[in-house]
Coordinates of C-alpha atoms in Angstrom, one line a residue:
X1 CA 42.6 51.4 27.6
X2 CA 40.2 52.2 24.7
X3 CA 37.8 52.9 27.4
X4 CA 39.6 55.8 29.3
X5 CA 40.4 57.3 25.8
X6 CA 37.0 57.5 24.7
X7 CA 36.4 59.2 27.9
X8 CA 38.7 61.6 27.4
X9 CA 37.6 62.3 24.1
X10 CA 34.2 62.6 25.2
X11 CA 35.3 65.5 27.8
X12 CA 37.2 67.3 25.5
X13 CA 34.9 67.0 22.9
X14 CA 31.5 68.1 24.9
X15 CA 33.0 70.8 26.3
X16 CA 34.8 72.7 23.6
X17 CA 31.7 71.6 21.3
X18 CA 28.3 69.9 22.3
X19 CA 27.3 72.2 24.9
X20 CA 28.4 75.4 22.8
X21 CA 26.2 73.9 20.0
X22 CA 23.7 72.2 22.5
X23 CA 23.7 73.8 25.9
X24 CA 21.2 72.0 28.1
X25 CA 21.0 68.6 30.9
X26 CA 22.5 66.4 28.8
X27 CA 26.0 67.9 27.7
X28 CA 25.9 69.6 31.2
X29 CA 26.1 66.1 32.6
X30 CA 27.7 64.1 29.8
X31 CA 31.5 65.9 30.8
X32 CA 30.6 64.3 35.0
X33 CA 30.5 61.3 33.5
X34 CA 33.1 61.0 31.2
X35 CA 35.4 62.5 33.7
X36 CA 34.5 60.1 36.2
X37 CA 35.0 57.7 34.4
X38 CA 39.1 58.2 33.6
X39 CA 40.0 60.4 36.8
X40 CA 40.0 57.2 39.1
X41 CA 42.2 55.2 36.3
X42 CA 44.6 58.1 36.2
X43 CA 44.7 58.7 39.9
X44 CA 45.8 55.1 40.1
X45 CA 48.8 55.2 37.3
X46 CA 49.9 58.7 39.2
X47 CA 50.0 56.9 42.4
X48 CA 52.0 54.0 41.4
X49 CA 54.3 56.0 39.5
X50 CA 54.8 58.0 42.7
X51 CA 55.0 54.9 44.7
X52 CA 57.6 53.7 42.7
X53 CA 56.2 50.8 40.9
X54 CA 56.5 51.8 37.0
X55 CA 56.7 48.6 36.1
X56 CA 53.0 47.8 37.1
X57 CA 51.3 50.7 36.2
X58 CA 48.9 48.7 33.9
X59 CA 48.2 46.2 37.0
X60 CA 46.9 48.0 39.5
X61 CA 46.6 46.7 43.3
X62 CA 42.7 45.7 44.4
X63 CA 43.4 48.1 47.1
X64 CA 45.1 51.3 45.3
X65 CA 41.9 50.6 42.6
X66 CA 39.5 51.0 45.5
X67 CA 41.0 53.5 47.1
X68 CA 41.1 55.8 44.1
X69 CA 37.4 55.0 43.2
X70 CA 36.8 55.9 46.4
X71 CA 38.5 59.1 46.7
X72 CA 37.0 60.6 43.3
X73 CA 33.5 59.5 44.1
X74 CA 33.5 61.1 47.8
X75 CA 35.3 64.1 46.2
X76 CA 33.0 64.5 43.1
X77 CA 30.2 64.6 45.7
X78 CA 31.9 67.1 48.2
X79 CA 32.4 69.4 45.2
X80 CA 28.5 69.5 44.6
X81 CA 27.2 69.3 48.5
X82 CA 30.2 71.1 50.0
X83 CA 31.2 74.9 49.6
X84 CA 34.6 74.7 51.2
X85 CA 35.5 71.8 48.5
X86 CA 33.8 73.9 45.6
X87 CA 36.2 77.0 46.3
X88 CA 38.6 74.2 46.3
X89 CA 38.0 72.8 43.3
X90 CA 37.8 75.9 41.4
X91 CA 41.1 76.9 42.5
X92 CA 42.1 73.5 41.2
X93 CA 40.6 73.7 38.1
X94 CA 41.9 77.3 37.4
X95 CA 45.6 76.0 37.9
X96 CA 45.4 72.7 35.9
X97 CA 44.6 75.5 33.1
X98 CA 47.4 77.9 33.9
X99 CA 50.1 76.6 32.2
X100 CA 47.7 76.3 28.7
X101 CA 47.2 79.8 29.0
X102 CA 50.5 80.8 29.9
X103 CA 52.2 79.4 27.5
X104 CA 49.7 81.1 24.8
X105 CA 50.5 84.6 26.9
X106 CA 54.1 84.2 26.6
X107 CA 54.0 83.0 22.8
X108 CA 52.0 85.9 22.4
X109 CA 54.8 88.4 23.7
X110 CA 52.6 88.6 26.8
X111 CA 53.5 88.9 30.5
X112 CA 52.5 85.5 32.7
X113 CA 48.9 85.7 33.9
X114 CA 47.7 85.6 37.1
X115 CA 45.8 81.9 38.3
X116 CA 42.1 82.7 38.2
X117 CA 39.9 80.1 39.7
X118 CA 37.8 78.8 37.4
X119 CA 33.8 79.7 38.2
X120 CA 31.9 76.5 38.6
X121 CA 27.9 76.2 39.3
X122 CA 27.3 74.1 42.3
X123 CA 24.2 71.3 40.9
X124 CA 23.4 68.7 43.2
X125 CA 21.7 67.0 40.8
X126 CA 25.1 66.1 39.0
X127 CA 25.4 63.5 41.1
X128 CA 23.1 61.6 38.9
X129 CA 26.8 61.4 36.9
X130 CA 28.2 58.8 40.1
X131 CA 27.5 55.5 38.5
X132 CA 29.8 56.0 36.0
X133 CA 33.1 55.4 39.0
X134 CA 31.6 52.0 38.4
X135 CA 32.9 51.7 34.5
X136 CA 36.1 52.8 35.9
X137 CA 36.0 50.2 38.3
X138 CA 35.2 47.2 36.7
X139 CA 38.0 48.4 34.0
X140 CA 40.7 48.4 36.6
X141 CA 39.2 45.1 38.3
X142 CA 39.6 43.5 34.4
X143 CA 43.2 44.2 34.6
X144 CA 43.8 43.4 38.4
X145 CA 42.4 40.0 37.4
X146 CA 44.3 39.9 34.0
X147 CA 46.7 37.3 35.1
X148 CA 44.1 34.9 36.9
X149 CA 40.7 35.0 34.6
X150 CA 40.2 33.1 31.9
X151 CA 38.7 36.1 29.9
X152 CA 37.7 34.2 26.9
X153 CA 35.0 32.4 29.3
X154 CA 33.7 35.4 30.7
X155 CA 33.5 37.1 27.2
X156 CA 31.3 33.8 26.0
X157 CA 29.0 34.5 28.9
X158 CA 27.4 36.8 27.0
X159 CA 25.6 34.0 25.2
X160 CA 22.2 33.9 23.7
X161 CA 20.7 33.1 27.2
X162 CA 22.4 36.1 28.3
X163 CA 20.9 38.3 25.5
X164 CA 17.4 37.0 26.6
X165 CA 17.6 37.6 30.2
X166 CA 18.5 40.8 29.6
X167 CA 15.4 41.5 27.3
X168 CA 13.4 39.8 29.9
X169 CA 14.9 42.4 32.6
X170 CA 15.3 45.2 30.7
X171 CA 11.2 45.0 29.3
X172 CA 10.5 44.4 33.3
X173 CA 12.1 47.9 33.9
X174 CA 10.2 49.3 31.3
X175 CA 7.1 48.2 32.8
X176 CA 7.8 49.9 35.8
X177 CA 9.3 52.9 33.9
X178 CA 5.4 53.1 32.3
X179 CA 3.8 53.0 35.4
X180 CA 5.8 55.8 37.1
X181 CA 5.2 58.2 34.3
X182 CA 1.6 57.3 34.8
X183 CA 1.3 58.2 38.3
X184 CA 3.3 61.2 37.3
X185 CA 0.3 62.1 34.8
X186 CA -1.8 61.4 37.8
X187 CA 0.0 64.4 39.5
X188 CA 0.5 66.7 36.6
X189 CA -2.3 66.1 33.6
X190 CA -5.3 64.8 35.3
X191 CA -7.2 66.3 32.2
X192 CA -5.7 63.0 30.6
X193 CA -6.7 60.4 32.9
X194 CA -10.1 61.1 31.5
X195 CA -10.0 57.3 30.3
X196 CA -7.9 54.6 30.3
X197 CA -6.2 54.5 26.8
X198 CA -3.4 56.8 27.7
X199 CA -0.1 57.6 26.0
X200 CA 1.4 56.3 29.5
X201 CA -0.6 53.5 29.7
X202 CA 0.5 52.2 26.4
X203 CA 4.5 52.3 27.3
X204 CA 3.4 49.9 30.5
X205 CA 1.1 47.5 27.7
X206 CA 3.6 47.7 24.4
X207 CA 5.8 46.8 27.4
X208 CA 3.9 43.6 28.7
X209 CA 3.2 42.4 25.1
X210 CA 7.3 42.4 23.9
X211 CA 8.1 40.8 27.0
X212 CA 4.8 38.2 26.9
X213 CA 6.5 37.4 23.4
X214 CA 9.9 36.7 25.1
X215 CA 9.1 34.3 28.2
X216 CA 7.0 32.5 25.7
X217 CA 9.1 32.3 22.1
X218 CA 11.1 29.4 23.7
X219 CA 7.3 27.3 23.9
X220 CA 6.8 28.8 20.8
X221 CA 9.7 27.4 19.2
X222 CA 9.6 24.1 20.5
X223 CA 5.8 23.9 19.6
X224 CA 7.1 24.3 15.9
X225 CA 9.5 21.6 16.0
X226 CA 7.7 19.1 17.9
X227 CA 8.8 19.2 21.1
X228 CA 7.3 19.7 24.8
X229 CA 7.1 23.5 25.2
X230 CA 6.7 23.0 28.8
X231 CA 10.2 21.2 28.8
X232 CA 11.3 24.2 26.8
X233 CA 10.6 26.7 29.3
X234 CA 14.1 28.4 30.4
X235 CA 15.4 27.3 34.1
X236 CA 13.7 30.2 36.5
X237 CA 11.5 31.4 33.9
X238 CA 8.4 29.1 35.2
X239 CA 7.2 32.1 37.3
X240 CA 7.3 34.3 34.9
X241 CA 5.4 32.1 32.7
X242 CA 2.5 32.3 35.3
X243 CA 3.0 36.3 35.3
X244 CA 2.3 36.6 31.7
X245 CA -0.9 34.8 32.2
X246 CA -1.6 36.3 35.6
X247 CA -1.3 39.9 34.3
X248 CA -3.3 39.4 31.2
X249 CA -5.9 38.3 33.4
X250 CA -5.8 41.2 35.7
X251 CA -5.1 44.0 33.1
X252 CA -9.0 42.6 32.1
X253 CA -10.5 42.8 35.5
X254 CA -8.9 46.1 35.9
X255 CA -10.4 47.4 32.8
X256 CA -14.3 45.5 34.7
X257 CA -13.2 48.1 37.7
X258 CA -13.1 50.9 36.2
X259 CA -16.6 50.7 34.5
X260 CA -18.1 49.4 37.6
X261 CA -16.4 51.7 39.8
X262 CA -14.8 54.4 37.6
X263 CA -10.9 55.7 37.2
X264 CA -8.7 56.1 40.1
X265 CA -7.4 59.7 41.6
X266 CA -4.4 60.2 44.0
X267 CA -3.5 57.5 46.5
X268 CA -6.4 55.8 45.0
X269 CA -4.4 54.5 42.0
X270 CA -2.2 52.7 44.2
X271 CA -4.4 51.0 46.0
X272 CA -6.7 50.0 43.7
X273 CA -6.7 45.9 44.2
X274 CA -6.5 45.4 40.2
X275 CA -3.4 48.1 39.9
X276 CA -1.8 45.8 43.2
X277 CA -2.4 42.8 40.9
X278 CA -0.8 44.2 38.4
X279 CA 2.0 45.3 40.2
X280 CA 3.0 41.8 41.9
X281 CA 2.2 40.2 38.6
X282 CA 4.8 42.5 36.9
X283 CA 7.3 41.6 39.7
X284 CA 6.8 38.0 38.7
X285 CA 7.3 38.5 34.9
X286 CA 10.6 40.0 35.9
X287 CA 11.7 37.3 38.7
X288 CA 12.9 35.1 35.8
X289 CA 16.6 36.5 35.1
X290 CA 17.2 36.8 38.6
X291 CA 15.9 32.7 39.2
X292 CA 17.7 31.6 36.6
X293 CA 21.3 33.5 37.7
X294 CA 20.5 31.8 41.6
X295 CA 20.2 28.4 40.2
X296 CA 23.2 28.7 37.6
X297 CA 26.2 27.3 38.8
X298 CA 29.2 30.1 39.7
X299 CA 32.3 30.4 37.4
X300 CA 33.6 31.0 41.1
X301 CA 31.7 30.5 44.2
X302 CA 29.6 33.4 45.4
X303 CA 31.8 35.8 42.5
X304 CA 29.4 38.0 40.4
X305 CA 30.6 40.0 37.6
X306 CA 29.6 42.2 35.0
X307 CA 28.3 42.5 32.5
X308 CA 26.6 39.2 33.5
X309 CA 25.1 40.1 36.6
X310 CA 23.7 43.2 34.6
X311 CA 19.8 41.1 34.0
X312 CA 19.4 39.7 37.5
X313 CA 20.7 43.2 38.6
X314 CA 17.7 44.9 36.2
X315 CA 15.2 42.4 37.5
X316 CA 15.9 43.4 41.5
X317 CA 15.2 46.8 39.8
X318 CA 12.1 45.8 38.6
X319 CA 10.9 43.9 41.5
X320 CA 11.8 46.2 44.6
X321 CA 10.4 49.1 42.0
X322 CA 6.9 47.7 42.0
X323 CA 7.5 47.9 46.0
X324 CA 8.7 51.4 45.8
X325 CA 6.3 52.9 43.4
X326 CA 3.2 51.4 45.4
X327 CA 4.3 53.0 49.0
X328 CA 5.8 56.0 47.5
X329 CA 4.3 58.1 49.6
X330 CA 6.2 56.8 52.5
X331 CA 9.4 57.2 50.6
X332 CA 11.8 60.3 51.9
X333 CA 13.7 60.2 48.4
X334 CA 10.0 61.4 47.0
X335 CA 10.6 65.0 48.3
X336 CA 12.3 66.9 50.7
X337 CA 10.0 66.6 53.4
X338 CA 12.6 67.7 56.2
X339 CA 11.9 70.9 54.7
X340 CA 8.8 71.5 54.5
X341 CA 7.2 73.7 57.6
X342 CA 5.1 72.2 60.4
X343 CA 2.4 74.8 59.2
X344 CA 1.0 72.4 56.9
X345 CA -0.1 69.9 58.8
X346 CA -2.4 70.0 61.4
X347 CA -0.1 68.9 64.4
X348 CA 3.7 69.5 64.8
X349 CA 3.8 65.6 65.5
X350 CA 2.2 64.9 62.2
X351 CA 4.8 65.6 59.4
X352 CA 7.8 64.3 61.2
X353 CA 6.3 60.9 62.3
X354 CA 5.2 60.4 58.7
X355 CA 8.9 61.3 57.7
X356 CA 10.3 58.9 59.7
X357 CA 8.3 56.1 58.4
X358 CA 9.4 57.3 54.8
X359 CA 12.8 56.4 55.9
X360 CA 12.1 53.0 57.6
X361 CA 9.7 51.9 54.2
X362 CA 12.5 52.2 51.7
X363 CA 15.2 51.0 54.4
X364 CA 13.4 47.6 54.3
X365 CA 12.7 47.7 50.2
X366 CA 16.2 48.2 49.4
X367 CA 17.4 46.3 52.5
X368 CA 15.7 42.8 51.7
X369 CA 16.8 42.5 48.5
X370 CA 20.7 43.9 49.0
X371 CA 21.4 41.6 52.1
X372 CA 19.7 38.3 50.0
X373 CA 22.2 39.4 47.0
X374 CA 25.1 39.1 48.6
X375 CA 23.8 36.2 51.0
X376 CA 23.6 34.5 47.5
X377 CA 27.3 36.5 45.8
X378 CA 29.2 37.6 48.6
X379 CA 31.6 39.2 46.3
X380 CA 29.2 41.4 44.2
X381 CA 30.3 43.2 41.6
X382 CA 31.2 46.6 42.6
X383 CA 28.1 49.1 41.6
X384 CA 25.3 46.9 42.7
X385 CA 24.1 48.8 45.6
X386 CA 24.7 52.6 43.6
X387 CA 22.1 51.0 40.1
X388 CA 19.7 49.3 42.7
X389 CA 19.2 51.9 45.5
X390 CA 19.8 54.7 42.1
X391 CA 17.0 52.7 39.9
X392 CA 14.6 52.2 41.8
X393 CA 14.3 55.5 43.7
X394 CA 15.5 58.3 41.1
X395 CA 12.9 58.5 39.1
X396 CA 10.2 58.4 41.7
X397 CA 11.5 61.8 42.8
X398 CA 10.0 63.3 39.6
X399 CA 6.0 61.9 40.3
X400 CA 6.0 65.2 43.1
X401 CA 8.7 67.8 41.3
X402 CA 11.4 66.7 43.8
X403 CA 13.8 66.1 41.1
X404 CA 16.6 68.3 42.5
X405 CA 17.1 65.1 45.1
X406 CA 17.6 62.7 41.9
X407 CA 21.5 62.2 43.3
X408 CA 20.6 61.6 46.6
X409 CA 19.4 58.0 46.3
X410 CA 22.7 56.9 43.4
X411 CA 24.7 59.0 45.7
X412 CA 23.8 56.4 49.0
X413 CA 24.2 53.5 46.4
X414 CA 27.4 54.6 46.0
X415 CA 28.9 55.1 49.4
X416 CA 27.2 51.4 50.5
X417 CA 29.2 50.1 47.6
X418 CA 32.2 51.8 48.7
X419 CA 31.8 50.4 52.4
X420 CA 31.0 46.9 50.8
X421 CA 34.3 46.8 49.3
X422 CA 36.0 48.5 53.0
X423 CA 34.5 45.5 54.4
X424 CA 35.4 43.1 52.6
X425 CA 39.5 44.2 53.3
X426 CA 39.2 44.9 56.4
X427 CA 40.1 43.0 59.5
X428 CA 37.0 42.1 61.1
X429 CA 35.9 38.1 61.4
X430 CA 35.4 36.7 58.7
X431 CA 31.4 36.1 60.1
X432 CA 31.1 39.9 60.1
X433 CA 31.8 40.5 56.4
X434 CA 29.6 40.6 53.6
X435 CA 28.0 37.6 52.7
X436 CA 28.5 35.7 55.4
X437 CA 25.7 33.3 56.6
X438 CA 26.1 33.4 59.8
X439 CA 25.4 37.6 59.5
X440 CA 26.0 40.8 57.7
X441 CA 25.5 42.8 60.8
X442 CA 27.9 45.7 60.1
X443 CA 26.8 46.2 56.3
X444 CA 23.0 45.6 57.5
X445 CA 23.8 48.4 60.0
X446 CA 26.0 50.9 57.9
X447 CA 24.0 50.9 54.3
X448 CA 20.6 52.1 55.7
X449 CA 22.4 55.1 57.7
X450 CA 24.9 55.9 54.5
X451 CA 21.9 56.1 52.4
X452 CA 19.6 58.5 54.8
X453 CA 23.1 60.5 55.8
X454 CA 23.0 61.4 51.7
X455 CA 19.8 62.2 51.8
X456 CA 20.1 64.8 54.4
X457 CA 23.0 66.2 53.0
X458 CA 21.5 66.5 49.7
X459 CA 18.6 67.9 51.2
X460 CA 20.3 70.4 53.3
X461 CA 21.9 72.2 49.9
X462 CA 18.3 72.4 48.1
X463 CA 17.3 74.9 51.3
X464 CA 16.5 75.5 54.7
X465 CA 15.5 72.0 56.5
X466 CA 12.8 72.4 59.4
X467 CA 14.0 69.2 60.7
X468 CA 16.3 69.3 64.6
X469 CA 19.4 67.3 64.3
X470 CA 17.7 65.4 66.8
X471 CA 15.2 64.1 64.2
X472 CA 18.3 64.0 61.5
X473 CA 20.2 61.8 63.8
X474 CA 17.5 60.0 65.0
X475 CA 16.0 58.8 61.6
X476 CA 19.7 57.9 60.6
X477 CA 20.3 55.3 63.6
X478 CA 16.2 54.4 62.8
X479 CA 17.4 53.3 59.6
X480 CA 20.5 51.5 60.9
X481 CA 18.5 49.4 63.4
X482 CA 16.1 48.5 60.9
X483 CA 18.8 47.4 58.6
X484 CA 20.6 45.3 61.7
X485 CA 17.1 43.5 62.1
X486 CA 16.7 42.4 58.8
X487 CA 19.5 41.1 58.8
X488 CA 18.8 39.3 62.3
X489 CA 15.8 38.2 60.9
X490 CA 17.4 36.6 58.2
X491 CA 19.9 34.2 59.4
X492 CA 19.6 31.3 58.6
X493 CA 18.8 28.3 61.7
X494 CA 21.8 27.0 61.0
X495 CA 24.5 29.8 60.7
X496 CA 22.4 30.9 63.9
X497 CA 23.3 27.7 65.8
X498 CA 26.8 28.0 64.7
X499 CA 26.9 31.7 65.4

């Protein structure tokens, strides 16, 4: 596949060249990803070669393609977390390059060298790179469904409406994207919050005005040629209509608060009722993708696949970010707060009960949204969980310098996906898997505790933690009872009077 060649090439490429030439984040990272990207693809030709199956090694089983998703994932992140697995893995890695240098030795007139392990430099913020098993995923999935698709009409789903949505979406994460480096000026530059015409400012208001141009160009158009721009208004874009509107009129009266009442500090910005206005009207400008994908028929029932679940995807982004960015300081994935001593607060109580509450406050953002997905696509496409949970917590770990937990939230998103797609094979009732109406009890249960289980363990590699187990354990099964009542609370009457 041109996919897993590219990758490849990519590997080979950065590392014998870009990060001699450019040594910095971004080659560091870019051989994670390309690497996870093929490994999983390769692991799953090796396996069926082994298993005897030659003949299919360009059709991979569902199960073998899970399995060795699964098993690079989990073993990518043991490798950074784990320093058992890291010995491991350099030992690995020094024999997968033995024979290359043996055979240079011997060509050379040399004796054979020894195997050296090969020195590797544990990051755990390399786990940023975990999305990218995803690619590798939906490349196996492609030929696992070769036989049974009709390709062609998936490849025309990526129509004109498509194209919009995403510009719809994508605008709606930018939005958001302006207003976190905003409250990260708030943090680090106060000296340029002086007025309200900042650099950071204007990425959240050339943001809004692309985006006011896009959910109203179909009016626009329709205007021109006569006909009803109401009626030209796309299916689930009526909200965001009101949005527009709605946040032109607030981004005014916000500008009348801060003369009456000056410019926000701190905590302040947050709550300001004009920067909550702006906030929820955001969320609606970015509700339309997602409104129009619930209303649009399925090419199958309940099946969701990319890339055309990638806008209403972006759009959840955009909407539990507002959520996020708002209570962010009752957010966990902000900074390592199981680490930091008691000493700073004035009661021992004090920092862990507020720590616990960062754990049950993005339980329930990320929970609401994730249980009404699949509700709606039972069969999501795999990745869902890794880019929501990933994009809307990562980058708030940068508005307090807690950037070395960056893999923490993508690497939760990852292991929830990976349980999704357990679930879904295993043998439990049918009721009990997820997506079904009548309750997602074990998903509800299991994603809030795999998410806060990565947390910790990231946490726990970045330095002492003052936290006792029994607060680690404790704030895990918190999280997994909060997740089980959402999902209670969600039922719908009748699956409940079934059920």
């Amino acid at each position: 596949h041109p996919v897993v060649l590219g990758a490849i090439l990519v590997l080979v490429l950065n590392d014998q060249v870009l990060k001699r030439a450019w040594p910095g984040v971004t080659t560091g990272k870019l051989s994670d990803v390309a690497g996870l990207v093929f490994a999983p693809l390769v692991l799953v030709a090796v396996a069926e070669l082994l298993l005897g199956a030659p003949g299919r090694w360009d059709r991979p089983s569902r199960r073998m393609l899970t399995i060795a998703v699964g098993a690079t994932g989990l073993g990518f992140a043991a490798v950074k977390l784990i320093p058992g697995f890291e010995t491991a893995w350099e030992a690995a890695l020094g024999a997968i390059q033995w024979p290359a240098s043996a055979i240079g030795d011997l060509l050379a007139g040399r004796s054979l060298p020894p195997i050296r392990p090969v020195v590797a430099t544990p990051d755990v913020t390399d786990l940023v790179a975990l999305p990218a098993i995803w690619i590798a995923h939906t490349v196996g999935l492609a030929r696992v469904n070769r036989g049974g698709v009709n390709v062609a009409a998936r490849a025309a789903g990526m129509t004109r409406t498509w194209w919009y949505e995403l510009g719809v979406a994508g605008l709606g994460v930018a939005m958001l994207a302006g207003a976190t480096v905003d409250g990260w000026a708030h943090t680090h530059d106060p000296n340029s919050l002086e007025t309200i015409f900042t650099p950071w400012h204007a990425i959240v208001y050339a943001s809004f005005s692309l985006v006011a141009f896009l959910v109203f160009a179909p009016s626009l158009a329709a205007r021109l040629e006569g006909r009803n721009p109401v009626g030209a208004i796309p299916a689930g874009f009526g909200w965001s209509v009101v949005g527009v509107v709605a946040f032109g009129l607030v981004g005014l009266l916000d500008l009348a608060w801060h003369v009456a009442f000056g410019l926000e500090a701190d905590t302040e910005a947050l709550l300001s009722p004009t920067h909550l206005g702006l906030g929820v009207t955001s969320a609606l400008i970015a509700s339309g993708p997602l409104r129009a994908a619930w209303q649009r028929p399925d090419e199958r029932p309940g099946e969701a696949t990319w890339p055309s679940f990638l806008p209403p995807i972006l759009a959840v982004v955009a909407i539990a970010g507002v959520a996020a960015f708002a209570l962010h300081p009752l957010n966990l994935f902000v900074d390592a707060w199981p680490r930091w001593p008691y000493s700073l607060f004035d009661a021992t109580w004090y920092g862990p009960n507020i720590g616990i509450a960062g754990a049950i406050v993005p339980t329930v953002i990320l929970m609401i949204p994730l249980l009404e997905l699949l509700r709606r696509w039972p069969d999501l496409p795999a990745g869902t969980a890794t880019l929501l949970s990933g994009g809307t917590m990562a980058g708030l770990t940068f508005l307090h310098d807690g950037q070395v937990l960056i893999g923490a939230p993508v690497l939760g998103g990852v292991l929830v996906d990976l349980a999704i797609l357990a679930l879904r094979s295993s043998p439990l009732p049918a009721a009990a898997r997820p997506g079904a109406r009548s309750g997602m009890w074990p998903i509800a249960a299991l994603a809030p505790g795999l998410l806060f289980a990565a947390y910790f363990l990231v946490v726990s590699r970045t330095g002492p933690v003052t936290w006792t187990a029994h607060l680690i354990g404790g704030t895990i099964v918190l999280t997994a009872i909060t997740g089980l009542a959402l999902a209670l609370l969600a039922r719908h009457p009748k699956a409940a009077r079934a059920g």
